PDB file of C-alpha atoms in Angstrom:
ATOM      1  CA  THR A  17     -19.080 -29.614  32.614  1.00 90.00           C
ATOM      2  CA  PHE A  18     -15.632 -29.587  31.733  1.00 93.00           C
ATOM      3  CA  GLU A  19     -13.039 -29.049  34.205  1.00 96.00           C
ATOM      4  CA  VAL A  20      -8.966 -29.073  34.110  1.00 97.00           C
ATOM      5  CA  HIS A  21      -7.012 -27.629  36.721  1.00 98.00           C
ATOM      6  CA  GLY A  22      -3.226 -27.937  36.168  1.00 98.00           C
ATOM      7  CA  CYS A  23      -0.576 -27.030  38.682  1.00 98.00           C
ATOM      8  CA  PRO A  24      -0.928 -23.077  39.226  1.00 97.00           C
ATOM      9  CA  LYS A  25       1.588 -20.337  37.936  1.00 97.00           C
ATOM     10  CA  THR A  26       2.013 -16.804  39.560  1.00 96.00           C
ATOM     11  CA  THR A  27       3.924 -16.006  36.676  1.00 98.00           C
ATOM     12  CA  THR A  28       3.133 -17.201  32.925  1.00 98.00           C
ATOM     13  CA  TRP A  29       5.068 -14.740  31.189  1.00 98.00           C
ATOM     14  CA  THR A  30       7.511 -11.835  32.324  1.00 98.00           C
ATOM     15  CA  ASP A  31      10.040  -9.608  30.130  1.00 98.00           C
ATOM     16  CA  LEU A  32      13.868  -9.156  30.003  1.00 98.00           C
ATOM     17  CA  SER A  33      15.314  -6.758  32.377  1.00 97.00           C
ATOM     18  CA  VAL A  34      18.911  -6.966  30.029  1.00 97.00           C
ATOM     19  CA  THR A  35      19.250  -7.142  26.586  1.00 97.00           C
ATOM     20  CA  ALA A  36      20.233 -10.966  25.535  1.00 97.00           C
ATOM     21  CA  GLU A  37      23.261 -11.040  23.319  1.00 97.00           C
ATOM     22  CA  VAL A  38      23.801 -13.597  20.649  1.00 96.00           C
ATOM     23  CA  ASP A  39      25.691 -16.290  22.055  1.00 98.00           C
ATOM     24  CA  ASP A  40      24.054 -15.719  25.576  1.00 98.00           C
ATOM     25  CA  LEU A  41      23.342 -18.837  27.719  1.00 98.00           C
ATOM     26  CA  GLU A  42      21.370 -16.735  30.553  1.00 98.00           C
ATOM     27  CA  ILE A  43      18.780 -14.066  30.589  1.00 98.00           C
ATOM     28  CA  TYR A  44      17.780 -12.189  33.083  1.00 98.00           C
ATOM     29  CA  LEU A  45      13.895 -11.028  33.859  1.00 98.00           C
ATOM     30  CA  THR A  46      11.706  -8.502  35.420  1.00 97.00           C
ATOM     31  CA  HIS A  47       9.978 -10.767  37.764  1.00 96.00           C
ATOM     32  CA  PRO A  48      11.156 -13.704  39.870  1.00 97.00           C
ATOM     33  CA  VAL A  49      10.193 -17.191  38.542  1.00 97.00           C
ATOM     34  CA  HIS A  50      12.072 -19.375  40.896  1.00 96.00           C
ATOM     35  CA  ASP A  51       8.406 -20.639  42.223  1.00 96.00           C
ATOM     36  CA  ASP A  52       6.912 -21.361  38.794  1.00 96.00           C
ATOM     37  CA  TRP A  53       9.805 -22.194  36.217  1.00 98.00           C
ATOM     38  CA  HIS A  54      11.915 -25.208  36.755  1.00 98.00           C
ATOM     39  CA  VAL A  55      14.798 -27.081  34.987  1.00 98.00           C
ATOM     40  CA  GLY A  56      13.840 -28.942  31.980  1.00 98.00           C
ATOM     41  CA  ASP A  57      10.430 -26.472  30.868  1.00 98.00           C
ATOM     42  CA  GLU A  58      10.450 -24.997  27.923  1.00 98.00           C
ATOM     43  CA  ILE A  59      10.231 -21.299  27.477  1.00 98.00           C
ATOM     44  CA  ILE A  60      10.017 -18.753  24.159  1.00 98.00           C
ATOM     45  CA  ILE A  61      11.969 -15.470  24.388  1.00 98.00           C
ATOM     46  CA  ALA A  62       9.910 -13.060  21.720  1.00 97.00           C
ATOM     47  CA  ALA A  63      12.100 -11.852  18.850  1.00 95.00           C
ATOM     48  CA  THR A  64      12.492  -8.046  18.656  1.00 93.00           C
ATOM     49  CA  GLY A  65      13.380  -5.867  15.904  1.00 83.00           C
ATOM     50  CA  ASP A  66      12.009  -4.861  12.202  1.00 69.00           C
ATOM     51  CA  LEU A  67       9.454  -6.673  10.385  1.00 62.00           C
ATOM     52  CA  THR A  68      12.061  -9.143   9.018  1.00 64.00           C
ATOM     53  CA  ASN A  69      12.523 -10.657  12.330  1.00 64.00           C
ATOM     54  CA  TYR A  70       9.204 -11.540  13.412  1.00 68.00           C
ATOM     55  CA  HIS A  71      10.486 -15.488  13.028  1.00 81.00           C
ATOM     56  CA  ARG A  72      13.382 -15.062  15.113  1.00 91.00           C
ATOM     57  CA  SER A  73      11.617 -15.821  18.321  1.00 95.00           C
ATOM     58  CA  GLU A  74      13.764 -18.546  20.172  1.00 96.00           C
ATOM     59  CA  LYS A  75      12.575 -21.650  22.128  1.00 97.00           C
ATOM     60  CA  ARG A  76      14.943 -22.970  24.923  1.00 98.00           C
ATOM     61  CA  ILE A  77      14.765 -25.336  27.846  1.00 98.00           C
ATOM     62  CA  ILE A  78      15.934 -23.757  31.345  1.00 98.00           C
ATOM     63  CA  SER A  79      18.830 -25.374  32.638  1.00 98.00           C
ATOM     64  CA  ALA A  80      18.837 -23.541  36.036  1.00 98.00           C
ATOM     65  CA  VAL A  81      16.764 -20.857  37.705  1.00 98.00           C
ATOM     66  CA  ASP A  82      17.937 -18.114  40.576  1.00 97.00           C
ATOM     67  CA  ALA A  83      16.041 -17.534  43.594  1.00 95.00           C
ATOM     68  CA  THR A  84      17.424 -14.113  44.143  1.00 95.00           C
ATOM     69  CA  GLU A  85      18.005 -11.095  42.266  1.00 95.00           C
ATOM     70  CA  VAL A  86      20.947 -10.107  40.564  1.00 95.00           C
ATOM     71  CA  ALA A  87      21.853  -6.396  41.369  1.00 93.00           C
ATOM     72  CA  GLU A  88      21.311  -4.429  38.740  1.00 91.00           C
ATOM     73  CA  LYS A  89      19.730  -7.005  36.254  1.00 96.00           C
ATOM     74  CA  GLY A  90      17.492  -8.946  37.613  1.00 96.00           C
ATOM     75  CA  TRP A  91      15.957 -12.350  38.100  1.00 97.00           C
ATOM     76  CA  ARG A  92      18.454 -14.808  36.112  1.00 98.00           C
ATOM     77  CA  VAL A  93      17.662 -17.534  34.198  1.00 98.00           C
ATOM     78  CA  GLU A  94      20.261 -20.246  32.718  1.00 98.00           C
ATOM     79  CA  ILE A  95      19.568 -21.785  29.306  1.00 98.00           C
ATOM     80  CA  SER A  96      20.542 -25.225  28.054  1.00 95.00           C
ATOM     81  CA  GLU A  97      21.438 -23.501  24.417  1.00 97.00           C
ATOM     82  CA  PRO A  98      23.375 -20.090  23.171  1.00 98.00           C
ATOM     83  CA  LEU A  99      20.748 -17.692  22.167  1.00 97.00           C
ATOM     84  CA  ARG A 100      21.321 -17.252  17.816  1.00 95.00           C
ATOM     85  CA  HIS A 101      19.411 -13.348  18.031  1.00 94.00           C
ATOM     86  CA  ARG A 102      19.603 -10.437  19.952  1.00 95.00           C
ATOM     87  CA  HIS A 103      16.537  -9.847  22.105  1.00 96.00           C
ATOM     88  CA  ILE A 104      16.368  -5.889  23.647  1.00 95.00           C
ATOM     89  CA  SER A 105      15.290  -4.769  26.876  1.00 96.00           C
ATOM     90  CA  VAL A 106      15.938  -0.758  26.109  1.00 93.00           C
ATOM     91  CA  CYS A 107      14.135   2.190  28.381  1.00 89.00           C
ATOM     92  CA  SER A 108      13.875   5.646  27.385  1.00 84.00           C
ATOM     93  CA  ASN A 109      12.455   9.143  28.087  1.00 79.00           C
ATOM     94  CA  GLY A 110       9.363   9.948  26.541  1.00 70.00           C
ATOM     95  CA  PRO A 111       9.604  13.302  24.418  1.00 70.00           C
ATOM     96  CA  GLY A 112       8.200  15.051  27.093  1.00 66.00           C
ATOM     97  CA  ASN A 113       5.564  18.192  26.505  1.00 57.00           C
ATOM     98  CA  ASN A 114       6.170  19.616  23.181  1.00 56.00           C
ATOM     99  CA  GLY A 115       4.196  22.831  24.128  1.00 55.00           C
ATOM    100  CA  VAL A 116       0.767  22.310  22.771  1.00 55.00           C
ATOM    101  CA  GLY A 117      -0.399  20.333  25.711  1.00 55.00           C
ATOM    102  CA  TRP A 118       0.471  16.500  24.780  1.00 57.00           C
ATOM    103  CA  GLY A 119       3.829  14.594  24.877  1.00 61.00           C
ATOM    104  CA  TRP A 120       4.719  11.201  26.935  1.00 62.00           C
ATOM    105  CA  ALA A 121       7.249  12.447  29.692  1.00 62.00           C
ATOM    106  CA  GLY A 122       7.484   8.926  31.398  1.00 72.00           C
ATOM    107  CA  GLU A 123       9.718   6.198  30.571  1.00 77.00           C
ATOM    108  CA  ILE A 124       9.534   3.910  27.649  1.00 82.00           C
ATOM    109  CA  CYS A 125      10.645   0.657  27.786  1.00 86.00           C
ATOM    110  CA  THR A 126      10.835  -1.618  24.925  1.00 90.00           C
ATOM    111  CA  ARG A 127      11.317  -5.401  26.185  1.00 95.00           C
ATOM    112  CA  ALA A 128      11.321  -8.721  24.701  1.00 97.00           C
ATOM    113  CA  GLU A 129       8.727 -11.060  26.253  1.00 98.00           C
ATOM    114  CA  VAL A 130       9.516 -14.690  27.966  1.00 98.00           C
ATOM    115  CA  GLY A 131       6.606 -16.955  27.793  1.00 98.00           C
ATOM    116  CA  LEU A 132       6.432 -20.451  29.889  1.00 98.00           C
ATOM    117  CA  LEU A 133       5.259 -23.250  27.497  1.00 98.00           C
ATOM    118  CA  THR A 134       5.397 -25.888  29.744  1.00 98.00           C
ATOM    119  CA  ARG A 135       2.328 -27.233  32.158  1.00 98.00           C
ATOM    120  CA  ASN A 136       2.233 -30.385  34.206  1.00 98.00           C
ATOM    121  CA  VAL A 137      -0.602 -31.537  32.229  1.00 98.00           C
ATOM    122  CA  LYS A 138      -0.613 -31.458  28.728  1.00 97.00           C
ATOM    123  CA  MET A 139      -3.018 -32.299  25.994  1.00 97.00           C
ATOM    124  CA  MET A 140      -1.454 -33.024  22.284  1.00 93.00           C
ATOM    125  CA  GLY A 141      -1.960 -34.924  19.436  1.00 89.00           C
ATOM    126  CA  ASP A 142      -0.095 -37.917  17.814  1.00 81.00           C
ATOM    127  CA  LYS A 143       2.967 -37.266  15.906  1.00 76.00           C
ATOM    128  CA  PRO A 144       4.262 -39.054  13.394  1.00 69.00           C
ATOM    129  CA  ASP A 145       7.209 -41.078  13.364  1.00 70.00           C
ATOM    130  CA  PRO A 146      10.243 -39.967  11.509  1.00 68.00           C
ATOM    131  CA  ALA A 147      11.043 -43.515  11.121  1.00 72.00           C
ATOM    132  CA  ASP A 148       7.841 -44.400   9.482  1.00 69.00           C
ATOM    133  CA  GLN A 149       8.564 -44.496   5.772  1.00 59.00           C
ATOM    134  CA  SER A 150       4.835 -45.490   4.524  1.00 65.00           C
ATOM    135  CA  ARG A 151       2.684 -43.556   2.222  1.00 60.00           C
ATOM    136  CA  LEU A 152       0.394 -42.066   4.767  1.00 59.00           C
ATOM    137  CA  ALA A 153       3.611 -40.556   6.977  1.00 59.00           C
ATOM    138  CA  GLN A 154       5.183 -39.331   4.132  1.00 58.00           C
ATOM    139  CA  GLU A 155       1.781 -37.644   2.638  1.00 60.00           C
ATOM    140  CA  SER A 156       1.762 -33.945   2.760  1.00 54.00           C
ATOM    141  CA  GLY A 157      -0.110 -32.465   5.884  1.00 55.00           C
ATOM    142  CA  SER A 158      -0.301 -35.714   7.074  1.00 61.00           C
ATOM    143  CA  ASP A 159       1.363 -34.016  10.322  1.00 76.00           C
ATOM    144  CA  GLN A 160      -1.062 -31.198  10.775  1.00 87.00           C
ATOM    145  CA  PHE A 161      -3.652 -33.535  12.578  1.00 88.00           C
ATOM    146  CA  GLY A 162      -3.826 -32.331  15.782  1.00 92.00           C
ATOM    147  CA  SER A 163      -5.974 -33.011  18.858  1.00 93.00           C
ATOM    148  CA  VAL A 164      -8.950 -30.730  19.552  1.00 95.00           C
ATOM    149  CA  LEU A 165     -10.860 -29.768  22.420  1.00 95.00           C
ATOM    150  CA  PHE A 166     -14.617 -28.875  21.313  1.00 94.00           C
ATOM    151  CA  LEU A 167     -16.911 -27.502  23.909  1.00 94.00           C
ATOM    152  CA  HIS A 168     -20.767 -27.266  22.582  1.00 90.00           C
ATOM    153  CA  LYS A 169     -23.423 -25.530  25.051  1.00 81.00           C
ATOM    154  CA  PRO A 170     -21.394 -26.577  28.285  1.00 71.00           C
ATOM    155  CA  THR A 171     -22.803 -25.667  31.464  1.00 74.00           C
ATOM    156  CA  HIS A 172     -19.293 -24.373  32.499  1.00 89.00           C
ATOM    157  CA  ALA A 173     -16.106 -25.178  31.488  1.00 95.00           C
ATOM    158  CA  LYS A 174     -12.844 -24.260  33.442  1.00 97.00           C
ATOM    159  CA  ILE A 175      -9.339 -24.708  31.859  1.00 98.00           C
ATOM    160  CA  GLN A 176      -6.297 -23.478  33.738  1.00 98.00           C
ATOM    161  CA  PHE A 177      -2.412 -24.048  33.731  1.00 98.00           C
ATOM    162  CA  MET A 178      -2.869 -26.668  30.697  1.00 98.00           C
ATOM    163  CA  GLU A 179      -0.224 -27.109  27.995  1.00 98.00           C
ATOM    164  CA  ILE A 180      -1.856 -27.881  24.555  1.00 98.00           C
ATOM    165  CA  THR A 181       0.681 -28.320  21.597  1.00 96.00           C
ATOM    166  CA  HIS A 182       0.509 -30.554  17.971  1.00 94.00           C
ATOM    167  CA  ALA A 183      -3.575 -29.468  18.082  1.00 96.00           C
ATOM    168  CA  GLY A 184      -6.152 -28.314  15.605  1.00 95.00           C
ATOM    169  CA  GLN A 185      -6.369 -29.679  12.288  1.00 93.00           C
ATOM    170  CA  ALA A 186      -5.671 -28.073   9.376  1.00 90.00           C
ATOM    171  CA  PHE A 187      -8.067 -27.500   5.938  1.00 87.00           C
ATOM    172  CA  ASN A 188     -10.700 -28.543   8.677  1.00 86.00           C
ATOM    173  CA  LEU A 189     -13.778 -26.051  10.013  1.00 87.00           C
ATOM    174  CA  ALA A 190     -14.464 -25.957  13.347  1.00 90.00           C
ATOM    175  CA  ARG A 191     -10.987 -28.174  14.381  1.00 94.00           C
ATOM    176  CA  TYR A 192      -9.416 -26.023  17.029  1.00 96.00           C
ATOM    177  CA  PRO A 193      -7.451 -26.587  19.855  1.00 97.00           C
ATOM    178  CA  ILE A 194      -9.667 -25.355  22.020  1.00 97.00           C
ATOM    179  CA  HIS A 195     -13.406 -24.418  20.337  1.00 96.00           C
ATOM    180  CA  PHE A 196     -16.402 -22.884  22.504  1.00 96.00           C
ATOM    181  CA  HIS A 197     -18.836 -23.587  19.617  1.00 94.00           C
ATOM    182  CA  THR A 198     -22.128 -21.469  20.268  1.00 93.00           C
ATOM    183  CA  PRO A 199     -22.704 -21.940  24.090  1.00 94.00           C
ATOM    184  CA  GLY A 200     -24.009 -18.386  24.970  1.00 94.00           C
ATOM    185  CA  SER A 201     -23.141 -16.726  28.139  1.00 95.00           C
ATOM    186  CA  LEU A 202     -20.556 -18.385  30.136  1.00 96.00           C
ATOM    187  CA  PRO A 203     -19.843 -15.895  32.995  1.00 96.00           C
ATOM    188  CA  THR A 204     -18.560 -18.467  35.576  1.00 95.00           C
ATOM    189  CA  SER A 205     -15.756 -20.345  32.510  1.00 97.00           C
ATOM    190  CA  TYR A 206     -12.633 -19.259  31.478  1.00 98.00           C
ATOM    191  CA  VAL A 207      -9.301 -20.279  29.860  1.00 98.00           C
ATOM    192  CA  ARG A 208      -6.403 -19.318  32.315  1.00 98.00           C
ATOM    193  CA  GLY A 209      -2.801 -19.714  32.464  1.00 98.00           C
ATOM    194  CA  CYS A 210      -2.423 -21.919  29.737  1.00 98.00           C
ATOM    195  CA  GLY A 211       0.505 -22.390  27.070  1.00 98.00           C
ATOM    196  CA  ILE A 212      -0.819 -23.239  23.655  1.00 98.00           C
ATOM    197  CA  HIS A 213       1.909 -23.710  20.902  1.00 97.00           C
ATOM    198  CA  ASN A 214       3.003 -25.487  17.550  1.00 94.00           C
ATOM    199  CA  THR A 215      -0.804 -25.672  16.434  1.00 95.00           C
ATOM    200  CA  PHE A 216      -1.898 -26.154  12.936  1.00 94.00           C
ATOM    201  CA  ASN A 217      -5.433 -24.187  12.942  1.00 94.00           C
ATOM    202  CA  ARG A 218      -5.509 -20.942  15.196  1.00 95.00           C
ATOM    203  CA  ALA A 219      -5.319 -21.421  19.210  1.00 97.00           C
ATOM    204  CA  LEU A 220      -8.616 -20.310  20.953  1.00 98.00           C
ATOM    205  CA  THR A 221     -12.046 -19.988  18.979  1.00 97.00           C
ATOM    206  CA  MET A 222     -14.930 -18.316  20.910  1.00 97.00           C
ATOM    207  CA  HIS A 223     -17.795 -18.930  18.854  1.00 95.00           C
ATOM    208  CA  GLY A 224     -21.166 -17.657  19.997  1.00 95.00           C
ATOM    209  CA  VAL A 225     -20.095 -17.111  23.760  1.00 96.00           C
ATOM    210  CA  HIS A 226     -20.511 -14.389  25.816  1.00 97.00           C
ATOM    211  CA  ASP A 227     -19.220 -13.481  29.525  1.00 97.00           C
ATOM    212  CA  LEU A 228     -15.949 -15.557  29.217  1.00 97.00           C
ATOM    213  CA  LEU A 229     -12.553 -14.930  30.667  1.00 98.00           C
ATOM    214  CA  VAL A 230      -9.759 -15.595  28.999  1.00 98.00           C
ATOM    215  CA  GLU A 231      -6.206 -14.234  30.662  1.00 98.00           C
ATOM    216  CA  TYR A 232      -2.390 -15.180  31.621  1.00 98.00           C
ATOM    217  CA  ASN A 233      -2.286 -17.330  28.456  1.00 98.00           C
ATOM    218  CA  VAL A 234       0.633 -17.680  26.413  1.00 98.00           C
ATOM    219  CA  ILE A 235       0.432 -19.006  23.045  1.00 98.00           C
ATOM    220  CA  TYR A 236       3.278 -19.289  20.215  1.00 97.00           C
ATOM    221  CA  ASN A 237       3.908 -20.702  16.645  1.00 96.00           C
ATOM    222  CA  VAL A 238       0.006 -20.586  15.479  1.00 96.00           C
ATOM    223  CA  MET A 239      -1.170 -21.227  12.271  1.00 94.00           C
ATOM    224  CA  GLY A 240      -3.861 -18.394  11.336  1.00 94.00           C
ATOM    225  CA  LEU A 241      -5.867 -16.172  13.745  1.00 95.00           C
ATOM    226  CA  ALA A 242      -5.199 -17.198  17.138  1.00 96.00           C
ATOM    227  CA  PHE A 243      -7.330 -15.410  19.572  1.00 98.00           C
ATOM    228  CA  PHE A 244     -10.690 -15.720  17.541  1.00 96.00           C
ATOM    229  CA  LEU A 245     -14.303 -14.636  17.929  1.00 96.00           C
ATOM    230  CA  GLU A 246     -16.309 -15.865  15.092  1.00 93.00           C
ATOM    231  CA  ASP A 247     -19.634 -14.470  14.185  1.00 95.00           C
ATOM    232  CA  ALA A 248     -19.495 -10.802  15.405  1.00 96.00           C
ATOM    233  CA  ILE A 249     -22.475 -11.610  18.043  1.00 97.00           C
ATOM    234  CA  GLU A 250     -19.688 -12.821  20.650  1.00 97.00           C
ATOM    235  CA  GLU A 251     -20.051  -9.747  23.353  1.00 97.00           C
ATOM    236  CA  ARG A 252     -18.535  -9.029  26.978  1.00 98.00           C
ATOM    237  CA  ASN A 253     -15.793 -11.492  26.749  1.00 98.00           C
ATOM    238  CA  ILE A 254     -12.593 -10.302  28.985  1.00 98.00           C
ATOM    239  CA  LEU A 255      -9.145 -11.246  27.628  1.00 98.00           C
ATOM    240  CA  ARG A 256      -6.517  -9.651  29.664  1.00 98.00           C
ATOM    241  CA  TYR A 257      -2.841 -10.565  30.280  1.00 98.00           C
ATOM    242  CA  ASN A 258      -2.528 -12.817  27.294  1.00 98.00           C
ATOM    243  CA  LEU A 259       1.005 -13.030  25.430  1.00 98.00           C
ATOM    244  CA  GLY A 260       1.093 -14.023  21.626  1.00 98.00           C
ATOM    245  CA  ILE A 261       4.169 -14.781  19.620  1.00 97.00           C
ATOM    246  CA  MET A 262       4.646 -15.773  16.234  1.00 94.00           C
ATOM    247  CA  ASN A 263       1.468 -16.389  14.851  1.00 93.00           C
ATOM    248  CA  LYS A 264       1.701 -16.956  10.777  1.00 92.00           C
ATOM    249  CA  LYS A 265      -0.128 -17.259   7.798  1.00 91.00           C
ATOM    250  CA  SER A 266      -2.368 -20.494   6.514  1.00 91.00           C
ATOM    251  CA  ALA A 267      -3.774 -21.595   3.657  1.00 87.00           C
ATOM    252  CA  ALA A 268      -6.298 -23.969   5.054  1.00 84.00           C
ATOM    253  CA  LEU A 269      -9.344 -21.974   6.180  1.00 84.00           C
ATOM    254  CA  LEU A 270     -10.563 -17.937   5.511  1.00 85.00           C
ATOM    255  CA  ASN A 271      -8.921 -15.624   3.649  1.00 87.00           C
ATOM    256  CA  THR A 272      -8.195 -13.462   6.983  1.00 90.00           C
ATOM    257  CA  ASP A 273      -6.359 -16.732   8.000  1.00 91.00           C
ATOM    258  CA  ALA A 274      -3.759 -15.599   5.127  1.00 92.00           C
ATOM    259  CA  THR A 275      -3.201 -12.454   6.766  1.00 93.00           C
ATOM    260  CA  PRO A 276      -3.983 -13.400  10.408  1.00 95.00           C
ATOM    261  CA  ALA A 277      -4.087 -11.379  13.410  1.00 96.00           C
ATOM    262  CA  VAL A 278      -3.524 -12.662  17.316  1.00 97.00           C
ATOM    263  CA  PHE A 279      -6.583 -11.039  18.013  1.00 98.00           C
ATOM    264  CA  TRP A 280      -9.504 -10.908  15.450  1.00 97.00           C
ATOM    265  CA  ILE A 281     -12.124  -8.606  16.978  1.00 98.00           C
ATOM    266  CA  PRO A 282     -15.145  -8.774  14.868  1.00 97.00           C
ATOM    267  CA  ASN A 283     -17.333  -7.151  17.699  1.00 97.00           C
ATOM    268  CA  PRO A 284     -15.692  -4.178  19.427  1.00 97.00           C
ATOM    269  CA  ASN A 285     -18.399  -4.945  22.598  1.00 98.00           C
ATOM    270  CA  ASN A 286     -15.417  -6.855  24.370  1.00 98.00           C
ATOM    271  CA  ILE A 287     -12.840  -6.058  27.135  1.00 98.00           C
ATOM    272  CA  PHE A 288      -9.266  -6.117  25.919  1.00 98.00           C
ATOM    273  CA  TYR A 289      -6.216  -5.113  28.452  1.00 98.00           C
ATOM    274  CA  GLY A 290      -2.666  -5.910  29.233  1.00 98.00           C
ATOM    275  CA  ASN A 291      -2.104  -7.897  25.989  1.00 98.00           C
ATOM    276  CA  ARG A 292       1.007  -8.261  24.300  1.00 98.00           C
ATOM    277  CA  VAL A 293       1.433  -9.326  20.797  1.00 97.00           C
ATOM    278  CA  ALA A 294       5.131  -9.673  19.434  1.00 95.00           C
ATOM    279  CA  ALA A 295       6.743 -10.840  16.315  1.00 93.00           C
ATOM    280  CA  SER A 296       3.849 -12.055  14.423  1.00 93.00           C
ATOM    281  CA  SER A 297       3.657 -12.199  10.586  1.00 92.00           C
ATOM    282  CA  HIS A 298       0.832  -9.520  10.179  1.00 94.00           C
ATOM    283  CA  PHE A 299      -1.427  -8.312  12.923  1.00 96.00           C
ATOM    284  CA  GLY A 300      -1.529  -7.809  16.499  1.00 97.00           C
ATOM    285  CA  TYR A 301      -5.224  -6.816  16.962  1.00 98.00           C
ATOM    286  CA  TRP A 302      -7.656  -6.431  14.191  1.00 97.00           C
ATOM    287  CA  PHE A 303     -10.988  -5.067  14.625  1.00 97.00           C
ATOM    288  CA  ASN A 304     -12.744  -5.770  11.670  1.00 96.00           C
ATOM    289  CA  PRO A 305     -17.022  -5.639  12.162  1.00 96.00           C
ATOM    290  CA  PRO A 306     -18.952  -6.362   9.393  1.00 94.00           C
ATOM    291  CA  ASP A 307     -22.403  -4.934   8.428  1.00 91.00           C
ATOM    292  CA  LYS A 308     -24.317  -8.199   9.825  1.00 94.00           C
ATOM    293  CA  PRO A 309     -23.462 -11.562  11.872  1.00 95.00           C
ATOM    294  CA  THR A 310     -21.629 -14.241   9.825  1.00 93.00           C
ATOM    295  CA  GLY A 311     -21.535 -17.914   9.985  1.00 89.00           C
ATOM    296  CA  PRO A 312     -24.647 -19.263  11.709  1.00 90.00           C
ATOM    297  CA  SER A 313     -25.602 -16.606  13.507  1.00 92.00           C
ATOM    298  CA  GLY A 314     -26.074 -14.571  10.435  1.00 88.00           C
ATOM    299  CA  LYS A 315     -29.402 -16.898   9.667  1.00 90.00           C
ATOM    300  CA  ASN A 316     -30.770 -16.854  13.456  1.00 90.00           C
ATOM    301  CA  PRO A 317     -33.517 -14.894  13.713  1.00 90.00           C
ATOM    302  CA  ASP A 318     -32.708 -13.394  17.041  1.00 88.00           C
ATOM    303  CA  TYR A 319     -29.832 -11.370  14.875  1.00 91.00           C
ATOM    304  CA  GLN A 320     -31.437 -10.308  11.944  1.00 89.00           C
ATOM    305  CA  ASN A 321     -31.850  -6.599  12.992  1.00 91.00           C
ATOM    306  CA  PHE A 322     -28.228  -6.717  14.680  1.00 94.00           C
ATOM    307  CA  CYS A 323     -25.674  -4.144  13.394  1.00 94.00           C
ATOM    308  CA  VAL A 324     -22.388  -5.207  14.293  1.00 96.00           C
ATOM    309  CA  LYS A 325     -20.913  -1.708  13.547  1.00 94.00           C
ATOM    310  CA  ASN A 326     -22.735   0.102  15.907  1.00 94.00           C
ATOM    311  CA  ARG A 327     -21.991  -1.770  18.811  1.00 96.00           C
ATOM    312  CA  PRO A 328     -20.420   0.235  21.419  1.00 96.00           C
ATOM    313  CA  LEU A 329     -16.480  -0.577  22.355  1.00 97.00           C
ATOM    314  CA  GLY A 330     -16.110  -2.050  25.434  1.00 97.00           C
ATOM    315  CA  GLU A 331     -12.751  -1.511  26.703  1.00 98.00           C
ATOM    316  CA  PHE A 332      -9.328  -1.626  25.015  1.00 98.00           C
ATOM    317  CA  TYR A 333      -6.132  -0.296  26.732  1.00 96.00           C
ATOM    318  CA  ASN A 334      -2.514  -0.813  27.600  1.00 95.00           C
ATOM    319  CA  ASN A 335      -2.277  -3.420  24.845  1.00 97.00           C
ATOM    320  CA  THR A 336       1.026  -3.407  23.096  1.00 96.00           C
ATOM    321  CA  ALA A 337       2.328  -5.011  19.766  1.00 95.00           C
ATOM    322  CA  HIS A 338       5.997  -5.156  18.402  1.00 93.00           C
ATOM    323  CA  SER A 339       8.171  -6.498  15.768  1.00 92.00           C
ATOM    324  CA  MET A 340       4.755  -7.354  13.271  1.00 92.00           C
ATOM    325  CA  GLY A 341       4.710  -8.205   9.731  1.00 91.00           C
ATOM    326  CA  ARG A 342       2.210  -5.577   9.126  1.00 92.00           C
ATOM    327  CA  TYR A 343       0.659  -3.586  12.060  1.00 94.00           C
ATOM    328  CA  GLY A 344       0.354  -3.773  15.669  1.00 95.00           C
ATOM    329  CA  LEU A 345      -3.110  -2.601  15.123  1.00 97.00           C
ATOM    330  CA  TRP A 346      -5.572  -2.198  12.533  1.00 96.00           C
ATOM    331  CA  ILE A 347      -9.173  -1.061  12.443  1.00 95.00           C
TER     332      ILE A 347
END
């Protein structure tokens, strides 16, 4: 049994309601956050624009939060440092019916996402002292040895509203910020509302797990595949309302980590909805089922006749991606 319950957050991420311009010291949001976001908290504002802009997401410290809505603008948050890039919030009418029976007639909005990274419960690895001039401190990669939460066959694991940073260990398999390792079905377990950022080896690995709930998490600046279903046997997991910003390639693990996806989906029989992906180096959602299960599951007699490519699609709807280096969705 493993449980961590940080201070609950009604809103872990939202959108800009008004375009934020260069040198702005305030942003306007579509939802009120004054009960959840506080002075001194760290936020991330997603980059918007073409594929060259994915690295332009900006992390800032909150200096003030308004409790009342500003007319025709939204909910105001002040930040301690001016913005260096433009972050758009634009709405337009769809093309409507084109005479052949299809076309979106409603409003289409493209808005930069804003996520809260700070939580009152925090797990992190040690950071080398910049003043340390020893050989070990100067060794290449010595700063990529972060904390790890390894969950092997737990009865249940309930993790909510925890901040995880300086986590994961580069060049080490099975050393991820949060790692569920072959626990089987976990219908009472969840990972909810966490802020996972500045990691060296993925974000959340779901290896041999079924029926797990993953929701309202914010990830930023993750090396390699972020939400990772590992052996292609994982099914009936629910991933909803998560925000992923700026995951980037890693040479530390699999070839796929060199062209990473925020959501790596080798088995389609899972449920994905309401997720957002923004400003990452390669893919948002990558469906890539192998012919047979991989990893330890590929040697398990129970899965010798398990055909991954014939598994049904669970659910995939209302997921978005923008400002990606390659594709939002790749099948």
